[in-house]
Short mmCIF file of C-alpha atoms in Angstrom, two decimals:
data_model
loop_
_atom_site.label_atom_id
_atom_site.label_comp_id
_atom_site.label_asym_id
_atom_site.label_seq_id
_atom_site.Cartn_x
_atom_site.Cartn_y
_atom_site.Cartn_z
CA MET O 57 61.88 -61.47 182.86
CA THR O 58 59.64 -62.16 179.77
CA ARG O 59 57.94 -65.56 180.33
CA LYS O 60 54.34 -65.17 179.39
CA GLN O 61 51.99 -65.72 182.37
CA GLY O 62 50.35 -69.28 182.34
CA ALA O 63 52.50 -70.21 179.22
CA THR O 64 53.53 -73.54 180.91
CA MET O 65 52.82 -75.69 183.98
CA LEU O 66 55.61 -74.29 186.23
CA ASP O 67 56.64 -70.91 184.67
CA TYR O 68 58.06 -68.39 187.12
CA VAL O 69 55.99 -65.40 186.77
CA LYS O 70 58.07 -62.34 187.56
CA LYS O 71 56.04 -59.52 189.26
CA GLU O 72 56.34 -56.70 191.83
CA SER O 73 54.56 -58.11 194.89
CA SER O 74 55.23 -59.03 198.45
CA VAL O 75 54.95 -62.64 197.93
CA HIS O 76 57.50 -62.54 195.25
CA SER O 77 59.99 -60.31 197.20
CA LEU O 78 59.64 -62.74 200.39
CA ASP O 79 62.82 -64.36 200.97
CA ALA O 80 62.60 -68.00 199.38
CA ARG O 81 63.72 -69.76 202.71
CA ALA O 82 60.95 -67.97 204.57
CA LYS O 83 58.35 -68.54 201.82
CA LEU O 84 59.29 -72.21 201.70
CA ALA O 85 58.84 -72.47 205.49
CA LEU O 86 55.55 -70.68 205.35
CA LEU O 87 54.56 -72.81 202.59
CA ALA O 88 55.34 -76.05 204.75
CA ALA O 89 53.75 -74.93 207.82
CA PHE O 90 50.56 -73.82 205.72
CA MET O 91 50.35 -77.23 204.13
CA LEU O 92 50.54 -78.96 207.31
CA ALA O 93 48.01 -77.05 208.88
CA GLN O 94 45.71 -77.77 205.80
CA ILE O 95 46.67 -81.48 206.31
CA PHE O 96 45.98 -81.68 209.93
CA ALA O 97 42.88 -79.22 210.11
CA PRO O 98 39.48 -81.09 210.21
CA LEU O 99 37.93 -81.23 206.65
CA PRO O 100 35.05 -78.57 207.49
CA TYR O 101 37.94 -75.70 207.71
CA ALA O 102 38.93 -76.50 204.02
CA PRO O 103 36.95 -73.31 202.47
CA LEU O 104 39.02 -71.30 205.22
CA PHE O 105 42.38 -72.56 203.47
CA PHE O 106 40.86 -72.29 200.14
CA ALA O 107 40.00 -68.68 200.83
CA ALA O 108 43.59 -68.10 201.91
CA THR O 109 45.00 -69.40 199.03
CA ILE O 110 43.10 -67.33 196.78
CA ALA O 111 43.95 -64.47 199.00
CA PHE O 112 47.84 -65.35 198.48
CA TYR O 113 47.44 -65.54 194.83
CA ALA O 114 45.84 -61.93 194.98
CA LEU O 115 48.69 -60.70 197.14
CA ALA O 116 51.34 -62.05 194.56
CA ARG O 117 49.33 -60.13 191.78
CA ILE O 118 48.68 -63.30 189.87
CA ASP O 119 45.34 -63.90 188.39
CA PHE O 120 44.29 -67.17 189.97
CA LEU O 121 41.51 -67.93 187.41
CA GLU O 122 44.00 -67.45 184.60
CA VAL O 123 46.45 -69.89 186.28
CA VAL O 124 43.60 -72.53 186.79
CA LEU O 125 42.42 -72.18 183.31
CA ALA O 126 45.89 -72.37 181.78
CA ARG O 127 46.18 -75.72 183.82
CA LYS O 128 42.99 -77.58 183.45
CA ALA O 129 44.50 -80.77 183.26
CA LEU O 130 45.48 -80.36 187.03
CA LEU O 131 41.70 -80.19 187.98
CA LEU O 132 41.76 -83.76 187.27
CA LEU O 133 43.79 -84.44 190.31
CA PRO O 134 41.36 -83.07 193.15
CA LEU O 135 38.28 -83.83 191.04
CA ILE O 136 38.78 -87.85 190.72
CA PRO O 137 39.15 -88.76 194.35
CA SER O 138 36.45 -86.19 195.10
CA LEU O 139 34.07 -87.70 192.71
CA LEU O 140 34.62 -91.11 194.22
CA ARG O 141 33.89 -89.84 197.64
CA LEU O 142 30.70 -88.17 196.48
CA LEU O 143 29.38 -91.26 194.61
CA PHE O 144 30.48 -93.81 197.28
CA GLU O 145 30.09 -92.29 200.79
CA LYS O 146 27.02 -93.22 202.44
CA GLY O 147 24.94 -91.40 205.12
CA THR O 148 23.40 -88.12 205.79
CA VAL O 149 24.37 -85.04 207.71
CA GLU O 150 22.15 -82.17 209.22
CA ILE O 151 23.12 -78.57 208.11
CA ALA O 152 20.86 -75.91 209.79
CA GLY O 153 18.17 -78.34 210.19
CA MET O 154 18.40 -79.58 206.78
CA ALA O 155 19.46 -83.38 206.04
CA MET O 156 21.99 -83.68 203.23
CA PRO O 157 23.87 -86.59 201.82
CA GLN O 158 27.32 -87.00 203.54
CA GLY O 159 28.87 -88.15 200.12
CA ILE O 160 27.91 -84.74 198.42
CA LEU O 161 29.37 -82.74 201.42
CA ASN O 162 32.61 -84.50 202.11
CA GLY O 163 32.97 -84.51 198.12
CA CYS O 164 32.90 -80.99 197.93
CA LEU O 165 34.92 -80.43 200.97
CA ASN O 166 37.33 -82.92 199.80
CA PHE O 167 37.88 -80.94 196.42
CA VAL O 168 38.41 -77.78 198.22
CA PHE O 169 41.03 -79.37 200.36
CA LEU O 170 42.73 -80.84 197.45
CA PHE O 171 42.48 -78.00 195.37
CA SER O 172 43.88 -75.61 197.57
CA LEU O 173 46.72 -78.20 198.48
CA LEU O 174 47.81 -78.43 194.95
CA TYR O 175 47.55 -74.64 194.15
CA THR O 176 49.58 -73.52 197.27
CA PRO O 177 52.84 -75.23 196.24
CA LEU O 178 52.20 -73.94 192.69
CA LEU O 179 52.13 -70.32 193.92
CA PHE O 180 55.53 -70.99 195.40
CA ALA O 181 56.74 -72.22 192.08
CA LEU O 182 55.16 -69.36 190.12
CA THR O 183 56.61 -66.47 192.44
CA THR O 184 59.99 -68.22 193.08
CA ALA O 185 63.09 -68.24 190.55
CA PRO O 186 64.43 -71.70 190.33
CA SER O 187 67.83 -70.35 191.61
CA GLN O 188 66.27 -69.37 194.77
CA VAL O 189 64.33 -72.50 195.17
CA SER O 190 67.55 -74.39 194.88
CA LEU O 191 69.41 -71.94 197.61
CA ALA O 192 66.12 -72.32 200.04
CA LEU O 193 66.39 -76.08 199.58
CA ARG O 194 69.99 -76.29 200.42
CA PHE O 195 69.59 -73.97 203.51
CA TYR O 196 67.22 -76.41 205.13
CA GLY O 197 69.97 -79.13 204.40
CA MET O 198 68.97 -80.81 200.97
CA PRO O 199 72.22 -81.82 199.37
CA LYS O 200 73.25 -79.54 196.44
CA ARG O 201 73.02 -82.50 194.09
CA TRP O 202 69.21 -82.74 195.06
CA ALA O 203 68.62 -79.10 195.03
CA LEU O 204 69.86 -78.69 191.76
CA ILE O 205 67.69 -81.45 190.55
CA PHE O 206 64.65 -79.84 191.54
CA SER O 207 65.85 -76.33 190.21
CA VAL O 208 66.52 -78.31 186.76
CA ALA O 209 63.11 -80.14 186.84
CA PHE O 210 61.50 -76.72 187.20
CA VAL O 211 62.81 -75.36 184.17
CA SER O 212 62.52 -78.53 182.40
CA VAL O 213 58.74 -78.92 182.75
CA SER O 214 58.72 -75.65 180.46
CA TYR O 215 61.15 -77.09 178.31
CA ILE O 216 58.79 -80.45 177.75
CA GLN O 217 55.65 -78.59 177.35
CA ARG O 218 56.99 -76.41 174.58
CA LYS O 219 58.79 -79.56 172.81
CA ALA O 220 55.42 -81.32 173.04
CA GLU O 221 53.73 -78.27 171.52
CA ARG O 222 56.22 -78.15 168.64
CA THR O 223 56.26 -81.97 168.17
CA LEU O 224 52.26 -81.75 167.94
CA VAL O 225 52.42 -78.99 165.25
CA ALA O 226 55.08 -80.90 163.35
CA GLN O 227 52.94 -84.07 163.45
CA ARG O 228 49.86 -82.20 162.39
CA ALA O 229 51.68 -80.58 159.49
CA ARG O 230 52.36 -84.16 158.27
CA GLY O 231 48.78 -85.17 158.63
CA SER O 232 48.81 -86.94 161.88
CA SER O 233 45.62 -86.55 163.81
CA GLY O 234 47.33 -86.71 167.21
CA ASN O 235 48.82 -90.28 167.63
CA ALA O 236 49.90 -90.41 171.31
CA LEU O 237 52.95 -92.66 170.38
CA ALA O 238 54.17 -90.39 167.54
CA LEU O 239 54.04 -87.70 169.99
CA MET O 240 55.45 -89.42 173.09
CA LEU O 241 58.44 -90.88 171.49
CA PRO O 242 60.16 -87.90 169.89
CA ILE O 243 59.50 -86.05 173.03
CA LEU O 244 61.11 -88.93 175.60
CA HIS O 245 64.06 -89.01 172.75
CA SER O 246 64.57 -85.24 173.03
CA CYS O 247 64.37 -85.40 176.90
CA PHE O 248 67.02 -88.25 177.09
CA ARG O 249 69.27 -86.42 174.70
CA ARG O 250 68.71 -83.12 176.17
CA ALA O 251 69.53 -84.54 179.88
CA ARG O 252 72.58 -86.40 178.54
CA THR O 253 74.02 -83.11 176.88
CA MET O 254 73.33 -81.07 179.84
CA ALA O 255 74.99 -83.53 182.13
CA CYS O 256 77.97 -83.07 179.84
CA SER O 257 77.89 -79.13 179.70
CA MET O 258 77.45 -78.96 183.57
CA ALA O 259 80.37 -81.24 183.98
CA ALA O 260 82.35 -79.47 181.63
CA ARG O 261 81.70 -76.28 183.80
CA GLY O 262 82.98 -77.74 186.98
CA PHE O 263 79.76 -79.34 188.44
CA ASP O 264 80.79 -82.58 190.18
CA ALA O 265 77.82 -84.49 190.98
CA ASP O 266 79.94 -86.92 193.13
CA GLU O 267 81.14 -84.00 195.12
CA ALA O 268 77.82 -82.34 195.53
CA MET G 62 110.44 -68.28 170.50
CA ALA G 63 108.74 -71.66 170.65
CA LYS G 64 105.27 -71.28 172.27
CA LYS G 65 104.51 -73.03 175.42
CA GLU G 66 102.58 -76.48 175.27
CA VAL G 67 99.13 -76.55 176.77
CA LEU G 68 97.52 -79.23 175.71
CA ALA G 69 98.91 -82.56 174.41
CA LEU G 70 96.87 -85.65 173.03
CA LYS G 71 98.79 -88.83 172.74
CA GLY G 72 97.53 -91.93 170.69
CA LEU G 73 93.87 -91.26 171.46
CA SER G 74 91.54 -93.47 170.27
CA PHE G 75 87.99 -94.06 171.39
CA SER G 76 85.02 -96.07 170.69
CA TYR G 77 81.43 -95.38 171.69
CA ALA G 78 79.73 -97.64 174.23
CA GLY G 79 78.05 -100.86 172.18
CA LYS G 80 79.61 -99.59 168.69
CA ALA G 81 82.74 -101.19 167.43
CA GLN G 82 83.47 -98.50 165.04
CA LYS G 83 86.12 -96.13 166.30
CA ALA G 84 85.38 -92.52 166.57
CA LEU G 85 88.85 -91.72 167.07
CA ASP G 86 91.68 -93.78 165.95
CA SER G 87 95.49 -92.94 167.22
CA VAL G 88 95.14 -89.28 167.18
CA THR G 89 98.48 -87.35 168.43
CA LEU G 90 98.28 -83.80 168.74
CA THR G 91 99.80 -80.96 170.50
CA PHE G 92 98.51 -77.40 171.22
CA SER G 93 100.33 -74.38 171.95
CA GLU G 94 99.41 -71.18 173.99
CA GLY G 95 97.88 -68.66 171.60
CA GLU G 96 97.24 -70.86 168.84
CA PHE G 97 93.90 -70.50 166.97
CA VAL G 98 93.21 -74.07 165.60
CA GLY G 99 90.13 -74.86 163.50
CA ILE G 100 89.19 -78.59 162.94
CA ILE G 101 87.20 -79.47 160.08
CA GLY G 102 85.87 -82.83 158.67
CA PRO G 103 82.67 -84.21 157.56
CA VAL G 104 79.72 -85.14 159.59
CA GLY G 105 80.66 -88.13 162.11
CA SER G 106 84.23 -87.68 161.45
CA GLY G 107 85.13 -87.46 165.04
CA LYS G 108 85.45 -83.51 165.62
CA THR G 109 83.19 -83.30 168.60
CA THR G 110 84.28 -86.50 170.16
CA LEU G 111 88.28 -85.09 169.77
CA LEU G 112 86.92 -81.88 171.48
CA CYS G 113 85.47 -83.86 174.24
CA CYS G 114 88.48 -85.53 174.78
CA CYS G 115 90.33 -82.34 175.27
CA ASN G 116 88.20 -81.48 178.43
CA GLY G 117 87.79 -85.28 179.97
CA LEU G 118 84.21 -85.37 178.87
CA VAL G 119 85.43 -88.36 177.09
CA PRO G 120 85.87 -91.02 178.76
CA LYS G 121 84.67 -89.48 182.01
CA GLU G 122 81.15 -88.72 181.24
CA ILE G 123 80.85 -90.26 177.80
CA ARG G 124 81.63 -93.58 178.18
CA GLY G 125 83.34 -96.05 175.77
CA LYS G 126 86.37 -97.73 174.92
CA PHE G 127 89.23 -95.31 175.53
CA GLU G 128 93.09 -95.44 175.10
CA GLY G 129 95.64 -92.81 175.08
CA ARG G 130 96.66 -89.68 177.41
CA VAL G 131 95.34 -85.98 177.33
CA LYS G 132 97.63 -83.80 179.31
CA PHE G 133 97.20 -80.23 180.47
CA LEU G 134 100.36 -78.48 181.16
CA GLY G 135 102.03 -81.60 181.80
CA ASN G 136 99.31 -82.65 184.12
CA ASP G 137 97.10 -85.94 183.19
CA LEU G 138 93.39 -84.98 182.46
CA ALA G 139 92.50 -88.28 183.94
CA ARG G 140 93.72 -87.62 187.57
CA MET G 141 92.11 -84.16 187.41
CA GLY G 142 88.46 -83.59 188.57
CA PHE G 143 85.89 -81.42 186.65
CA PRO G 144 86.04 -78.35 188.76
CA GLU G 145 89.86 -78.25 188.03
CA ILE G 146 89.42 -79.19 184.39
CA SER G 147 86.95 -76.11 183.95
CA ARG G 148 89.63 -73.93 184.81
CA ALA G 149 91.68 -75.35 182.17
CA ALA G 150 89.29 -75.87 179.47
CA SER G 151 85.94 -74.53 178.69
CA MET G 152 83.57 -75.66 175.89
CA VAL G 153 80.76 -74.23 174.01
CA PHE G 154 78.44 -76.88 172.56
CA GLN G 155 77.11 -76.95 169.62
CA ASP G 156 73.46 -76.36 170.49
CA PRO G 157 73.00 -73.96 173.32
CA ASN G 158 69.73 -75.32 174.40
CA ASP G 159 71.25 -78.38 175.44
CA GLN G 160 73.14 -76.39 178.04
CA ILE G 161 70.94 -73.35 179.18
CA PHE G 162 68.89 -74.16 182.35
CA ASN G 163 69.13 -71.17 184.39
CA LEU G 164 66.25 -68.64 184.69
CA THR G 165 68.52 -65.33 183.88
CA VAL G 166 71.56 -64.98 181.60
CA GLU G 167 73.54 -63.48 184.49
CA GLU G 168 73.00 -66.78 186.39
CA GLU G 169 73.58 -69.19 183.54
CA VAL G 170 77.26 -67.41 182.69
CA ALA G 171 77.91 -67.55 186.44
CA PHE G 172 77.02 -71.18 186.92
CA GLY G 173 80.58 -72.72 186.10
CA LEU G 174 82.14 -69.91 188.55
CA LEU G 175 79.97 -70.87 191.23
CA ASN G 176 80.80 -74.41 191.01
CA ARG G 177 84.45 -73.29 191.68
CA GLY G 178 83.46 -71.80 194.72
CA MET G 179 83.91 -68.28 193.51
CA PRO G 180 81.86 -65.83 196.14
CA ARG G 181 78.45 -65.07 194.24
CA ASP G 182 79.02 -61.49 194.13
CA GLU G 183 82.62 -62.06 192.51
CA ALA G 184 81.05 -64.65 190.08
CA LEU G 185 78.13 -62.38 189.00
CA ALA G 186 80.39 -59.59 188.50
CA ALA G 187 82.55 -61.61 186.14
CA ALA G 188 79.47 -63.10 184.52
CA ARG G 189 78.27 -59.38 183.54
CA ALA G 190 81.85 -58.46 181.93
CA ALA G 191 81.45 -61.67 179.83
CA VAL G 192 78.01 -61.07 178.86
CA ALA G 193 79.11 -57.41 177.86
CA ARG G 194 81.93 -58.87 175.85
CA VAL G 195 79.51 -60.64 173.86
CA GLY G 196 77.27 -57.39 173.44
CA LEU G 197 74.15 -58.87 175.44
CA SER G 198 74.12 -56.44 178.28
CA GLU G 199 70.69 -55.46 178.19
CA LYS G 200 69.83 -59.15 178.20
CA LEU G 201 71.55 -59.58 181.56
CA HIS G 202 68.23 -60.32 183.38
CA GLU G 203 66.43 -61.97 180.68
CA ASP G 204 65.36 -65.68 180.47
CA PRO G 205 67.93 -67.06 178.36
CA SER G 206 65.45 -69.80 177.00
CA GLU G 207 63.47 -66.82 175.32
CA LEU G 208 66.38 -65.62 173.19
CA SER G 209 66.91 -66.16 169.85
CA SER G 210 69.15 -68.93 168.71
CA GLY G 211 72.04 -66.63 168.12
CA GLN G 212 71.37 -64.84 171.34
CA LYS G 213 71.84 -68.28 173.11
CA GLN G 214 74.85 -69.14 171.23
CA MET G 215 76.39 -65.97 172.55
CA VAL G 216 75.34 -66.95 176.14
CA ALA G 217 76.97 -70.20 175.72
CA ILE G 218 80.08 -68.22 174.50
CA ALA G 219 79.96 -65.91 177.43
CA CYS G 220 80.09 -68.87 179.71
CA ALA G 221 83.12 -70.01 177.97
CA LEU G 222 84.59 -66.26 178.37
CA ALA G 223 83.49 -65.86 182.02
CA ALA G 224 85.46 -69.24 182.84
CA ASP G 225 88.62 -67.32 181.99
CA SER G 226 90.38 -70.76 181.09
CA ARG G 227 93.61 -71.19 179.12
CA VAL G 228 91.82 -73.47 176.61
CA ILE G 229 88.50 -72.59 174.85
CA LEU G 230 86.87 -75.39 172.68
CA LEU G 231 84.13 -74.59 170.51
CA ASP G 232 81.68 -76.88 168.79
CA GLU G 233 80.70 -75.59 165.52
CA PRO G 234 80.17 -72.03 167.28
CA VAL G 235 78.42 -70.21 164.44
CA SER G 236 76.32 -72.93 163.22
CA SER G 237 73.24 -70.98 164.46
CA LEU G 238 74.31 -67.64 163.74
CA ASP G 239 73.87 -65.13 161.05
CA TRP G 240 77.06 -63.70 159.10
CA ARG G 241 77.38 -60.79 161.14
CA SER G 242 77.19 -62.39 164.44
CA SER G 243 79.52 -65.21 162.95
CA GLN G 244 82.17 -62.17 162.18
CA GLU G 245 81.47 -60.89 165.86
CA VAL G 246 82.26 -64.52 167.35
CA TYR G 247 85.20 -64.89 165.36
CA SER G 248 86.49 -61.45 166.35
CA ILE G 249 86.34 -62.39 170.02
CA LEU G 250 87.98 -65.60 169.23
CA ASP G 251 90.92 -63.80 167.36
CA ALA G 252 91.29 -61.73 170.53
CA LEU G 253 91.22 -64.51 172.90
CA ALA G 254 94.23 -66.10 170.69
CA ARG G 255 95.91 -62.78 170.80
CA GLU G 256 95.63 -62.87 174.64
CA GLY G 257 97.66 -66.19 174.67
CA ARG G 258 94.63 -68.47 175.10
CA THR G 259 94.30 -71.66 172.92
CA VAL G 260 91.25 -71.66 170.75
CA ILE G 261 90.00 -74.85 169.40
CA ALA G 262 87.05 -74.59 167.19
CA THR G 263 85.48 -77.10 165.01
CA GLU G 264 83.49 -76.30 162.04
CA GLN G 265 81.84 -77.45 158.58
CA ASP G 266 82.08 -74.42 156.65
CA THR G 267 85.55 -73.67 156.18
CA SER G 268 85.32 -70.00 155.25
CA LEU G 269 85.61 -68.43 158.44
CA LEU G 270 87.97 -70.77 159.74
CA SER G 271 90.47 -70.76 156.64
CA ARG G 272 90.51 -66.69 157.47
CA HIS G 273 90.73 -66.73 161.23
CA ALA G 274 92.69 -69.88 162.41
CA THR G 275 96.22 -70.29 162.40
CA ARG G 276 96.39 -73.83 162.27
CA ILE G 277 93.80 -76.26 160.42
CA ILE G 278 93.43 -79.76 161.39
CA VAL G 279 91.56 -82.11 159.22
CA ILE G 280 90.00 -85.23 160.67
CA ASP G 281 88.45 -87.94 158.57
CA GLN G 282 87.07 -91.30 159.75
CA GLY G 283 88.69 -90.46 163.44
CA ARG G 284 92.08 -89.89 161.97
CA VAL G 285 94.08 -86.77 161.42
CA ALA G 286 94.03 -86.54 157.61
CA ALA G 287 96.16 -83.28 157.42
CA ASP G 288 97.55 -80.85 159.71
CA GLY G 289 99.11 -77.06 158.89
CA SER G 290 98.28 -73.95 157.78
CA ALA G 291 95.05 -72.89 156.12
CA ARG G 292 96.95 -73.30 152.58
CA LEU G 293 96.38 -77.12 153.18
CA LEU G 294 92.88 -76.69 152.31
CA THR G 295 93.19 -77.64 148.91
CA ALA G 296 90.05 -77.95 146.44
CA SER G 297 91.09 -81.44 146.02
CA LEU G 298 91.09 -82.43 149.68
CA ILE G 299 87.66 -80.37 150.39
CA GLU G 300 86.09 -82.07 147.60
CA LYS G 301 87.29 -85.50 149.15
CA LEU G 302 85.86 -84.79 152.27
CA GLY G 303 82.59 -83.29 150.95
CA LEU G 304 82.65 -79.95 152.45
CA ARG G 305 82.03 -76.31 151.40
CA PRO G 306 85.13 -74.65 150.24
CA PRO G 307 86.29 -71.42 151.53
CA ALA G 308 85.68 -68.46 149.14
CA ALA G 309 89.44 -68.35 148.03
CA VAL G 310 89.53 -71.75 147.11
CA ALA G 311 86.31 -71.55 145.15
CA ARG G 312 87.74 -68.84 143.00
CA ARG G 313 91.01 -70.81 142.40
CA ARG G 314 88.80 -73.52 141.20
CA LYS G 315 86.89 -71.21 138.88
CA LYS G 316 90.05 -70.20 137.16
#
């Protein structure tokens, strides 16, 4: 496998590690259990889950910091609700005899909670080949059609990102300073065209969506 | 001895949804086993549409106003499902980027076989053999989207080879390949035709087709303008269609 690490949002990064070699079905079950535990555990436990997430990345021999830096835009997802909590939650809490604004504490904990909630499934995507994802989803009863959609979606994220980069370069070469519409239209057009032709190619290779 | 008729197109007319102009107009053709057919014509003449009719993509996937019948070994394609059709005819699309979505070359090539319900081990073994035939064995476990355009096209051709179908349809298969790779592809296609498979390829560049195809069909504005041996590629016809002439015709013209 030759994809560069951190090259695109959901790229599978092939490495020799215990996380990579774990069966996709077992990995998916563990992921679901871990995420449920995260969701239902009280917020003060969030740092523990965060530490566990970092430990999983280390086990997978994937540089966590590199993954985060290569996907900076993802940080907005935990950041925005946490900031809202930080700014608008009222009251104080006492920690080790010191009074602390509740908004700051809960905002920080909320960020840590959402951060690890986001990066744990990302680790699953980074360490599991799309075909294995598809097989695991089917094992847990997902219809073939939906499992394949997930698998194709995983690969398509990389395609869209690369297409966006190429389009941006082409627009800049023609003097554009980054008009969002000029970027989005060719990407959308390309995605629809690719989806159409891919559907034809899959049908021509015997994939029957109605049967799946 | 007359060769067995494999594919028969009768009175095919097709216009794409929302378009009044006919992409194909009353096309009647038959293809026999072991034939290497080259379809030439200018851009937008209906070559790709004709190929898509041969494996049922038109009108099953690509909608529009369709008339006529396509029969494979006497069976109506309209009554066959895609898994069944894929055993009969496999297709190589013009742009391999539009069909590649698996993470390894091996899985990409095995995709069609797995759709037929072939056991995974057997499908992967057949995929490996097809990949070896196009000379990409060392890329078997690599990500196909990371390969060069030519190698991607070879992967798409390997998908068709692995399918082991009676008819192989190729839409401008060497448009993204260099001269050496184009020669290799056509050598493979020659061998497939010798094995008794029906090879139908569209091209804009007539040079390779005129040397390899046993029969040339010229499509212009959705109609069959000519059908015969490569000798029908006369200078006047090629000029009329706006195509690049094969070397032999170009030489004759110079004289």
